PDB file of C-alpha atoms in Angstrom:
ATOM      1  CA  MET A  17     -50.166  41.032  22.691  1.00 55.00           C
ATOM      2  CA  ASN A  18     -50.954  40.884  19.207  1.00 62.00           C
ATOM      3  CA  LYS A  19     -52.103  37.176  17.658  1.00 62.00           C
ATOM      4  CA  GLY A  20     -49.674  37.471  14.854  1.00 62.00           C
ATOM      5  CA  MET A  21     -46.932  38.203  17.186  1.00 61.00           C
ATOM      6  CA  PHE A  22     -48.315  35.620  19.484  1.00 61.00           C
ATOM      7  CA  ASN A  23     -47.921  32.903  16.087  1.00 70.00           C
ATOM      8  CA  LYS A  24     -44.115  34.375  14.902  1.00 70.00           C
ATOM      9  CA  LYS A  25     -42.871  33.156  18.309  1.00 73.00           C
ATOM     10  CA  VAL A  26     -44.737  30.258  18.621  1.00 65.00           C
ATOM     11  CA  LEU A  27     -43.476  29.097  15.107  1.00 64.00           C
ATOM     12  CA  GLY A  28     -40.416  30.422  16.140  1.00 67.00           C
ATOM     13  CA  ALA A  29     -39.661  28.439  19.425  1.00 65.00           C
ATOM     14  CA  LEU A  30     -41.484  25.261  16.820  1.00 63.00           C
ATOM     15  CA  VAL A  31     -38.464  25.969  14.256  1.00 61.00           C
ATOM     16  CA  LEU A  32     -35.466  26.366  16.691  1.00 60.00           C
ATOM     17  CA  ALA A  33     -36.978  23.088  18.973  1.00 60.00           C
ATOM     18  CA  ALA A  34     -36.601  20.988  15.549  1.00 56.00           C
ATOM     19  CA  LEU A  35     -33.374  22.052  14.487  1.00 55.00           C
ATOM     20  CA  LEU A  36     -31.776  21.186  17.901  1.00 55.00           C
ATOM     21  CA  SER A  37     -33.432  17.798  17.917  1.00 54.00           C
ATOM     22  CA  ALA A  38     -32.014  17.395  14.399  1.00 50.00           C
ATOM     23  CA  CYS A  39     -28.564  18.012  15.748  1.00 47.00           C
ATOM     24  CA  LYS A  40     -28.763  15.551  18.367  1.00 47.00           C
ATOM     25  CA  SER A  41     -26.185  12.580  17.598  1.00 45.00           C
ATOM     26  CA  THR A  42     -25.754   9.218  19.313  1.00 45.00           C
ATOM     27  CA  PRO A  43     -22.746   9.001  21.792  1.00 46.00           C
ATOM     28  CA  MET A  44     -19.625   7.721  20.733  1.00 45.00           C
ATOM     29  CA  THR A  45     -18.368   4.200  22.632  1.00 45.00           C
ATOM     30  CA  ASP A  46     -15.186   3.067  24.415  1.00 46.00           C
ATOM     31  CA  LYS A  47     -15.098   0.080  22.294  1.00 43.00           C
ATOM     32  CA  PRO A  48     -16.364  -1.030  19.193  1.00 42.00           C
ATOM     33  CA  ALA A  49     -18.155  -4.369  19.174  1.00 42.00           C
ATOM     34  CA  GLY A  50     -15.773  -7.496  19.119  1.00 41.00           C
ATOM     35  CA  VAL A  51     -13.219  -5.953  21.284  1.00 43.00           C
ATOM     36  CA  GLN A  52     -12.059  -8.008  23.969  1.00 43.00           C
ATOM     37  CA  ASP A  53     -10.034  -6.989  26.597  1.00 42.00           C
ATOM     38  CA  LYS A  54      -7.514  -9.493  27.563  1.00 43.00           C
ATOM     39  CA  SER A  55      -5.695  -7.656  30.202  1.00 40.00           C
ATOM     40  CA  PRO A  56      -5.573  -9.186  33.725  1.00 40.00           C
ATOM     41  CA  ALA A  57      -7.555  -6.144  34.842  1.00 42.00           C
ATOM     42  CA  GLY A  58     -10.310  -6.381  32.125  1.00 40.00           C
ATOM     43  CA  ALA A  59     -10.413 -10.473  31.988  1.00 39.00           C
ATOM     44  CA  SER A  60     -13.762 -10.310  31.305  1.00 39.00           C
ATOM     45  CA  THR A  61     -15.566 -10.809  27.609  1.00 39.00           C
ATOM     46  CA  GLN A  62     -18.217  -9.307  26.197  1.00 41.00           C
ATOM     47  CA  SER A  63     -21.254 -11.045  25.824  1.00 40.00           C
ATOM     48  CA  SER A  64     -23.672 -11.760  23.005  1.00 40.00           C
ATOM     49  CA  ALA A  65     -27.306 -11.084  23.311  1.00 41.00           C
ATOM     50  CA  ASN A  66     -27.786 -15.153  24.439  1.00 41.00           C
ATOM     51  CA  GLY A  67     -25.442 -14.807  27.044  1.00 41.00           C
ATOM     52  CA  SER A  68     -22.192 -17.008  25.794  1.00 40.00           C
ATOM     53  CA  ALA A  69     -18.786 -15.003  25.099  1.00 42.00           C
ATOM     54  CA  ASP A  70     -18.491 -13.155  21.845  1.00 45.00           C
ATOM     55  CA  THR A  71     -15.027 -14.178  20.272  1.00 42.00           C
ATOM     56  CA  SER A  72     -15.796 -13.880  16.341  1.00 46.00           C
ATOM     57  CA  GLY A  73     -13.328 -11.935  14.590  1.00 48.00           C
ATOM     58  CA  VAL A  74     -10.887 -11.179  17.560  1.00 45.00           C
ATOM     59  CA  LYS A  75      -7.596 -12.036  17.265  1.00 48.00           C
ATOM     60  CA  GLU A  76      -4.586 -12.073  19.714  1.00 50.00           C
ATOM     61  CA  VAL A  77      -1.786  -9.788  18.733  1.00 52.00           C
ATOM     62  CA  VAL A  78       1.645 -10.516  20.145  1.00 49.00           C
ATOM     63  CA  ILE A  79       3.022  -7.334  21.723  1.00 50.00           C
ATOM     64  CA  ASP A  80       5.670  -8.199  23.412  1.00 48.00           C
ATOM     65  CA  SER A  81       8.799  -7.931  21.809  1.00 43.00           C
ATOM     66  CA  ASN A  82      10.569 -10.978  23.101  1.00 43.00           C
ATOM     67  CA  ALA A  83       7.771 -13.194  22.330  1.00 45.00           C
ATOM     68  CA  ASN A  84       8.782 -13.837  19.016  1.00 44.00           C
ATOM     69  CA  ASN A  85      12.302 -14.804  19.698  1.00 43.00           C
ATOM     70  CA  GLY A  86      13.468 -11.240  19.900  1.00 58.00           C
ATOM     71  CA  ASN A  87      11.976  -9.968  16.518  1.00 70.00           C
ATOM     72  CA  ASN A  88      10.060  -6.587  16.703  1.00 83.00           C
ATOM     73  CA  PRO A  89       6.263  -7.369  15.967  1.00 88.00           C
ATOM     74  CA  LEU A  90       6.474  -4.685  14.013  1.00 87.00           C
ATOM     75  CA  LYS A  91       8.695  -6.570  11.388  1.00 86.00           C
ATOM     76  CA  ASP A  92       7.330  -9.907  12.155  1.00 87.00           C
ATOM     77  CA  PRO A  93       5.550 -10.801   8.634  1.00 88.00           C
ATOM     78  CA  ASN A  94       3.613 -13.146  10.063  1.00 89.00           C
ATOM     79  CA  ASN A  95       2.243 -10.570  12.724  1.00 91.00           C
ATOM     80  CA  ILE A  96      -0.851  -8.451  11.687  1.00 94.00           C
ATOM     81  CA  LEU A  97       1.658  -5.254  13.080  1.00 93.00           C
ATOM     82  CA  SER A  98       3.229  -5.658  10.069  1.00 91.00           C
ATOM     83  CA  LYS A  99       0.698  -4.582   7.893  1.00 93.00           C
ATOM     84  CA  ARG A 100       0.541  -0.655   7.570  1.00 94.00           C
ATOM     85  CA  ASN A 101      -2.162   0.134   5.033  1.00 95.00           C
ATOM     86  CA  ILE A 102      -5.474   1.058   5.502  1.00 96.00           C
ATOM     87  CA  TYR A 103      -7.237   1.087   2.126  1.00 95.00           C
ATOM     88  CA  PHE A 104     -10.594   3.135   1.479  1.00 95.00           C
ATOM     89  CA  ASP A 105     -13.393   3.439  -1.397  1.00 94.00           C
ATOM     90  CA  PHE A 106     -13.476   6.395  -3.717  1.00 92.00           C
ATOM     91  CA  ASP A 107     -13.885   9.947  -2.404  1.00 92.00           C
ATOM     92  CA  SER A 108     -14.564   8.080   0.982  1.00 94.00           C
ATOM     93  CA  ASP A 109     -13.096   8.800   4.361  1.00 94.00           C
ATOM     94  CA  ALA A 110     -14.765   6.103   6.497  1.00 95.00           C
ATOM     95  CA  VAL A 111     -12.534   2.963   7.429  1.00 96.00           C
ATOM     96  CA  LYS A 112     -14.127  -0.227   6.339  1.00 96.00           C
ATOM     97  CA  ALA A 113     -15.034  -2.916   8.616  1.00 95.00           C
ATOM     98  CA  GLU A 114     -12.423  -5.013   7.130  1.00 96.00           C
ATOM     99  CA  PHE A 115      -9.633  -3.332   8.541  1.00 96.00           C
ATOM    100  CA  ARG A 116     -11.352  -2.589  11.887  1.00 96.00           C
ATOM    101  CA  PRO A 117      -8.772  -5.840  12.867  1.00 96.00           C
ATOM    102  CA  LEU A 118      -5.776  -4.068  11.548  1.00 96.00           C
ATOM    103  CA  VAL A 119      -6.669  -0.971  13.595  1.00 97.00           C
ATOM    104  CA  GLU A 120      -7.288  -2.873  16.509  1.00 97.00           C
ATOM    105  CA  ALA A 121      -3.951  -4.581  16.669  1.00 96.00           C
ATOM    106  CA  HIS A 122      -2.272  -1.427  16.390  1.00 97.00           C
ATOM    107  CA  ALA A 123      -3.934   0.226  18.807  1.00 97.00           C
ATOM    108  CA  LYS A 124      -3.127  -2.429  21.241  1.00 96.00           C
ATOM    109  CA  TYR A 125       0.187  -1.969  20.567  1.00 96.00           C
ATOM    110  CA  LEU A 126       0.612   1.964  21.022  1.00 96.00           C
ATOM    111  CA  LEU A 127      -1.289   1.444  24.129  1.00 96.00           C
ATOM    112  CA  ALA A 128       1.362  -1.358  25.404  1.00 94.00           C
ATOM    113  CA  ASN A 129       3.901   0.724  24.134  1.00 93.00           C
ATOM    114  CA  SER A 130       3.412   4.234  25.808  1.00 92.00           C
ATOM    115  CA  ASN A 131       6.658   5.584  24.288  1.00 94.00           C
ATOM    116  CA  ALA A 132       5.542   4.348  20.362  1.00 95.00           C
ATOM    117  CA  LYS A 133       4.339   7.484  18.123  1.00 96.00           C
ATOM    118  CA  VAL A 134       2.876   6.883  14.432  1.00 97.00           C
ATOM    119  CA  VAL A 135       2.300   9.268  12.069  1.00 97.00           C
ATOM    120  CA  LEU A 136      -0.733   8.393   9.721  1.00 97.00           C
ATOM    121  CA  GLN A 137       0.065   9.159   6.144  1.00 96.00           C
ATOM    122  CA  GLY A 138      -3.544   9.979   3.912  1.00 96.00           C
ATOM    123  CA  ASN A 139      -2.860   9.197   0.256  1.00 94.00           C
ATOM    124  CA  THR A 140      -5.383   9.667  -2.809  1.00 93.00           C
ATOM    125  CA  ASP A 141      -5.419   8.268  -6.350  1.00 90.00           C
ATOM    126  CA  GLU A 142      -4.694  11.151  -8.815  1.00 89.00           C
ATOM    127  CA  ARG A 143      -8.311  11.712  -9.500  1.00 89.00           C
ATOM    128  CA  GLY A 144      -9.578  15.121  -8.476  1.00 89.00           C
ATOM    129  CA  THR A 145      -7.494  18.565  -7.589  1.00 92.00           C
ATOM    130  CA  ARG A 146      -4.620  19.180  -5.977  1.00 93.00           C
ATOM    131  CA  GLU A 147      -6.416  20.714  -3.116  1.00 95.00           C
ATOM    132  CA  TYR A 148      -9.046  18.283  -2.759  1.00 95.00           C
ATOM    133  CA  ASN A 149      -6.806  15.584  -2.750  1.00 94.00           C
ATOM    134  CA  VAL A 150      -4.758  17.051   0.334  1.00 96.00           C
ATOM    135  CA  SER A 151      -7.828  17.505   1.698  1.00 96.00           C
ATOM    136  CA  LEU A 152      -9.069  14.075   1.298  1.00 96.00           C
ATOM    137  CA  GLY A 153      -5.703  12.481   2.399  1.00 96.00           C
ATOM    138  CA  GLN A 154      -6.165  14.323   5.920  1.00 97.00           C
ATOM    139  CA  ARG A 155      -9.886  13.131   6.497  1.00 97.00           C
ATOM    140  CA  ARG A 156      -8.684   9.643   5.815  1.00 97.00           C
ATOM    141  CA  ALA A 157      -5.329   9.866   8.249  1.00 97.00           C
ATOM    142  CA  VAL A 158      -7.999  11.592  10.409  1.00 97.00           C
ATOM    143  CA  ALA A 159     -10.336   8.954  10.291  1.00 97.00           C
ATOM    144  CA  VAL A 160      -8.269   6.277  11.226  1.00 97.00           C
ATOM    145  CA  LYS A 161      -6.660   8.604  14.451  1.00 97.00           C
ATOM    146  CA  LYS A 162     -10.167   8.717  15.826  1.00 97.00           C
ATOM    147  CA  SER A 163     -10.930   5.136  15.447  1.00 97.00           C
ATOM    148  CA  LEU A 164      -7.468   4.608  17.552  1.00 97.00           C
ATOM    149  CA  ASN A 165      -8.587   7.283  20.115  1.00 97.00           C
ATOM    150  CA  LEU A 166     -11.709   5.477  20.426  1.00 97.00           C
ATOM    151  CA  LEU A 167      -9.558   2.474  21.688  1.00 96.00           C
ATOM    152  CA  GLY A 168      -7.755   4.356  23.936  1.00 96.00           C
ATOM    153  CA  VAL A 169      -4.343   5.710  22.329  1.00 96.00           C
ATOM    154  CA  GLN A 170      -3.639   9.137  23.347  1.00 95.00           C
ATOM    155  CA  ASP A 171      -3.232  12.117  20.800  1.00 94.00           C
ATOM    156  CA  LYS A 172       0.498  12.687  21.693  1.00 96.00           C
ATOM    157  CA  GLN A 173       1.174   9.116  20.106  1.00 97.00           C
ATOM    158  CA  ILE A 174      -0.043   9.978  16.882  1.00 97.00           C
ATOM    159  CA  GLU A 175       0.156  12.570  14.263  1.00 97.00           C
ATOM    160  CA  THR A 176      -1.587  13.116  10.781  1.00 97.00           C
ATOM    161  CA  VAL A 177      -0.316  14.276   7.264  1.00 97.00           C
ATOM    162  CA  SER A 178      -1.759  14.122   4.092  1.00 96.00           C
ATOM    163  CA  LEU A 179       0.385  13.411   1.278  1.00 95.00           C
ATOM    164  CA  GLY A 180      -2.726  13.713  -1.105  1.00 92.00           C
ATOM    165  CA  GLU A 181      -1.799  12.042  -4.586  1.00 90.00           C
ATOM    166  CA  GLU A 182       2.169  12.820  -4.162  1.00 90.00           C
ATOM    167  CA  LYS A 183       2.893   8.850  -3.234  1.00 88.00           C
ATOM    168  CA  ALA A 184       0.142   7.725  -6.528  1.00 82.00           C
ATOM    169  CA  THR A 185       1.455   5.323  -8.334  1.00 77.00           C
ATOM    170  CA  ALA A 186       1.936   7.063 -11.928  1.00 70.00           C
ATOM    171  CA  ASN A 187      -0.598   6.848 -14.537  1.00 75.00           C
ATOM    172  CA  CYS A 188      -2.790   4.597 -13.357  1.00 78.00           C
ATOM    173  CA  ALA A 189      -4.862   3.239 -16.300  1.00 80.00           C
ATOM    174  CA  ASP A 190      -7.218   0.887 -13.962  1.00 84.00           C
ATOM    175  CA  GLU A 191      -9.451   0.804 -11.082  1.00 87.00           C
ATOM    176  CA  ALA A 192      -7.312  -1.798  -9.462  1.00 85.00           C
ATOM    177  CA  CYS A 193      -4.249   0.570  -9.818  1.00 87.00           C
ATOM    178  CA  ASN A 194      -6.243   3.491  -8.075  1.00 87.00           C
ATOM    179  CA  GLN A 195      -7.509   1.440  -5.145  1.00 90.00           C
ATOM    180  CA  GLN A 196      -3.895   0.695  -3.937  1.00 90.00           C
ATOM    181  CA  ASN A 197      -3.471   4.893  -3.850  1.00 92.00           C
ATOM    182  CA  ARG A 198      -6.530   5.388  -1.931  1.00 93.00           C
ATOM    183  CA  ARG A 199      -4.825   4.355   1.806  1.00 94.00           C
ATOM    184  CA  VAL A 200      -3.344   5.689   5.148  1.00 96.00           C
ATOM    185  CA  ASP A 201       0.233   4.439   5.577  1.00 95.00           C
ATOM    186  CA  VAL A 202       1.071   3.529   9.360  1.00 96.00           C
ATOM    187  CA  VAL A 203       4.369   4.893   9.544  1.00 96.00           C
ATOM    188  CA  TYR A 204       6.100   4.249  13.530  1.00 95.00           C
ATOM    189  CA  GLU A 205       8.795   6.678  14.188  1.00 90.00           C
ATOM    190  CA  ASN A 206      12.265   5.391  13.812  1.00 81.00           C
ATOM    191  CA  ASP A 207      10.963   2.374  12.282  1.00 74.00           C
TER     192      ASP A 207
END
Protein backbone atom coordinates (compact mmCIF):
# COMPACT_ATOMS: atom_id res chain seq x y z
CA MET A 1 0.00 0.00 0.00
CA ASN A 2 1.33 3.39 -0.89
CA LYS A 3 2.25 5.89 1.87
CA GLY A 4 -0.05 8.66 0.50
CA MET A 5 -3.06 6.31 0.53
CA PHE A 6 -2.27 5.23 4.11
CA ASN A 7 -2.03 8.87 5.29
CA LYS A 8 -5.40 9.71 3.69
CA LYS A 9 -7.07 6.78 5.46
CA VAL A 10 -5.56 7.71 8.83
CA LEU A 11 -6.50 11.36 8.34
CA GLY A 12 -10.04 10.36 7.34
CA ALA A 13 -10.37 8.13 10.43
CA LEU A 14 -9.15 10.95 12.69
CA VAL A 15 -11.61 13.43 11.17
CA LEU A 16 -14.45 10.94 11.57
CA ALA A 17 -13.49 10.29 15.21
CA ALA A 18 -13.37 14.03 15.91
CA LEU A 19 -16.81 14.55 14.36
CA LEU A 20 -18.35 11.70 16.31
CA SER A 21 -16.90 12.88 19.63
CA ALA A 22 -18.17 16.41 18.95
CA CYS A 23 -21.70 15.03 18.54
CA LYS A 24 -21.68 13.42 21.99
CA SER A 25 -24.39 14.84 24.23
CA THR A 26 -25.06 14.55 27.91
CA PRO A 27 -28.04 12.41 28.89
CA MET A 28 -31.19 14.13 30.11
CA THR A 29 -32.18 13.54 33.71
CA ASP A 30 -35.58 12.31 34.75
CA LYS A 31 -36.04 15.07 37.30
CA PRO A 32 -34.49 18.53 37.42
CA ALA A 33 -32.68 19.50 40.61
CA GLY A 34 -34.95 20.63 43.41
CA VAL A 35 -37.96 18.49 42.47
CA GLN A 36 -39.30 16.65 45.44
CA ASP A 37 -41.58 13.63 45.10
CA LYS A 38 -44.09 13.72 47.96
CA SER A 39 -46.03 10.66 46.88
CA PRO A 40 -46.09 7.71 49.33
CA ALA A 41 -43.92 5.64 46.96
CA GLY A 42 -41.27 8.37 46.68
CA ALA A 43 -41.25 9.74 50.22
CA SER A 44 -37.52 10.43 50.19
CA THR A 45 -36.28 13.90 49.31
CA GLN A 46 -33.33 14.81 47.18
CA SER A 47 -30.21 15.41 49.20
CA SER A 48 -27.71 18.16 48.74
CA ALA A 49 -23.95 17.63 48.72
CA ASN A 50 -23.74 17.87 52.54
CA GLY A 51 -26.37 15.15 53.01
CA SER A 52 -29.23 17.37 54.17
CA ALA A 53 -32.54 17.46 52.34
CA ASP A 54 -32.72 20.27 49.79
CA THR A 55 -36.19 21.81 49.84
CA SER A 56 -35.26 25.28 48.55
CA GLY A 57 -37.59 26.46 45.84
CA VAL A 58 -39.92 23.46 46.21
CA LYS A 59 -43.56 24.50 46.45
CA GLU A 60 -46.42 22.32 47.61
CA VAL A 61 -49.06 22.07 44.90
CA VAL A 62 -52.63 21.26 45.81
CA ILE A 63 -53.96 18.99 43.10
CA ASP A 64 -57.03 17.61 44.84
CA SER A 65 -60.07 19.51 43.61
CA ASN A 66 -61.80 18.98 46.98
CA ALA A 67 -58.90 20.44 48.96
CA ASN A 68 -59.96 24.01 48.10
CA ASN A 69 -63.53 23.76 49.37
CA GLY A 70 -64.65 22.21 46.08
CA ASN A 71 -62.96 24.86 43.91
CA ASN A 72 -61.02 23.82 40.85
CA PRO A 73 -57.29 24.34 41.60
CA LEU A 74 -56.85 25.57 38.02
CA LYS A 75 -59.18 28.48 38.75
CA ASP A 76 -58.10 29.25 42.33
CA PRO A 77 -56.18 32.56 42.13
CA ASN A 78 -54.16 31.54 45.22
CA ASN A 79 -52.90 28.38 43.52
CA ILE A 80 -49.85 28.43 41.25
CA LEU A 81 -51.88 26.45 38.69
CA SER A 82 -53.94 29.56 37.96
CA LYS A 83 -50.84 31.09 36.38
CA ARG A 84 -50.90 30.10 32.71
CA ASN A 85 -48.16 32.13 31.01
CA ILE A 86 -44.49 31.22 30.58
CA TYR A 87 -42.49 34.17 29.25
CA PHE A 88 -39.37 34.08 27.05
CA ASP A 89 -36.47 36.36 26.19
CA PHE A 90 -36.27 38.03 22.78
CA ASP A 91 -35.67 35.54 19.95
CA SER A 92 -35.34 32.65 22.43
CA ASP A 93 -37.11 29.37 23.05
CA ALA A 94 -35.29 28.52 26.31
CA VAL A 95 -37.58 28.12 29.33
CA LYS A 96 -36.26 30.52 31.98
CA ALA A 97 -35.38 29.18 35.44
CA GLU A 98 -37.90 31.52 37.07
CA PHE A 99 -40.73 29.57 35.37
CA ARG A 100 -39.56 26.10 36.44
CA PRO A 101 -41.81 25.98 39.53
CA LEU A 102 -44.80 26.84 37.31
CA VAL A 103 -43.93 24.12 34.78
CA GLU A 104 -43.37 21.64 37.62
CA ALA A 105 -46.74 22.48 39.17
CA HIS A 106 -48.57 21.92 35.88
CA ALA A 107 -46.65 18.65 35.42
CA LYS A 108 -47.75 17.47 38.87
CA TYR A 109 -51.35 18.34 38.06
CA LEU A 110 -51.24 16.50 34.73
CA LEU A 111 -49.63 13.46 36.34
CA ALA A 112 -52.31 13.36 39.05
CA ASN A 113 -55.11 13.87 36.51
CA SER A 114 -54.35 11.47 33.65
CA ASN A 115 -57.52 12.52 31.77
CA ALA A 116 -56.51 16.19 31.76
CA LYS A 117 -55.18 17.56 28.47
CA VAL A 118 -53.37 20.79 27.79
CA VAL A 119 -52.70 22.89 24.69
CA LEU A 120 -49.45 24.87 24.75
CA GLN A 121 -49.89 27.96 22.58
CA GLY A 122 -46.59 29.52 21.46
CA ASN A 123 -46.67 33.29 20.90
CA THR A 124 -44.23 35.94 19.70
CA ASP A 125 -44.03 39.70 19.46
CA GLU A 126 -44.55 41.41 16.09
CA ARG A 127 -40.86 41.68 15.21
CA GLY A 128 -39.70 39.28 12.50
CA THR A 129 -41.44 37.77 9.50
CA ARG A 130 -44.70 35.92 9.88
CA GLU A 131 -43.03 32.62 8.95
CA TYR A 132 -40.20 33.12 11.44
CA ASN A 133 -42.64 34.00 14.23
CA VAL A 134 -44.77 30.92 13.56
CA SER A 135 -41.61 28.80 13.77
CA LEU A 136 -40.42 30.55 16.96
CA GLY A 137 -43.84 30.16 18.58
CA GLN A 138 -43.76 26.43 17.82
CA ARG A 139 -40.22 26.08 19.23
CA ARG A 140 -41.37 27.79 22.44
CA ALA A 141 -44.39 25.49 22.80
CA VAL A 142 -42.21 22.43 22.16
CA ALA A 143 -39.66 23.62 24.76
CA VAL A 144 -42.38 23.71 27.42
CA LYS A 145 -43.67 20.32 26.22
CA LYS A 146 -40.19 18.80 26.57
CA SER A 147 -39.96 20.18 30.11
CA LEU A 148 -43.30 18.56 30.97
CA ASN A 149 -42.18 15.29 29.33
CA LEU A 150 -39.00 15.26 31.43
CA LEU A 151 -41.20 15.54 34.50
CA GLY A 152 -43.19 12.46 33.41
CA VAL A 153 -46.18 13.91 31.55
CA GLN A 154 -47.27 11.75 28.61
CA ASP A 155 -47.38 13.07 25.03
CA LYS A 156 -51.07 12.13 24.74
CA GLN A 157 -51.88 14.84 27.33
CA ILE A 158 -50.05 17.64 25.50
CA GLU A 159 -50.74 19.42 22.22
CA THR A 160 -48.52 22.20 20.88
CA VAL A 161 -49.62 24.95 18.53
CA SER A 162 -47.98 28.13 17.33
CA LEU A 163 -49.98 31.31 17.06
CA GLY A 164 -46.92 33.33 16.07
CA GLU A 165 -47.80 37.01 16.35
CA GLU A 166 -51.58 36.46 15.98
CA LYS A 167 -52.33 37.12 19.67
CA ALA A 168 -49.76 39.91 20.02
CA THR A 169 -50.82 43.23 21.49
CA ALA A 170 -51.37 45.53 18.53
CA ASN A 171 -48.77 48.25 17.94
CA CYS A 172 -46.41 47.76 20.86
CA ALA A 173 -44.45 50.95 21.38
CA ASP A 174 -42.00 49.69 24.03
CA GLU A 175 -40.07 46.65 25.20
CA ALA A 176 -42.37 46.01 28.18
CA CYS A 177 -45.28 45.50 25.79
CA ASN A 178 -43.21 43.20 23.55
CA GLN A 179 -42.14 41.11 26.58
CA GLN A 180 -45.78 40.29 27.31
CA ASN A 181 -46.16 38.85 23.80
CA ARG A 182 -43.19 36.45 24.04
CA ARG A 183 -44.91 33.61 25.86
CA VAL A 184 -46.49 30.18 25.90
CA ASP A 185 -50.08 30.08 27.11
CA VAL A 186 -51.08 26.94 29.02
CA VAL A 187 -54.69 26.17 28.08
CA TYR A 188 -56.50 23.20 29.62
CA GLU A 189 -59.08 21.37 27.54
CA ASN A 190 -62.66 22.07 28.73
CA ASP A 191 -61.50 24.95 30.93
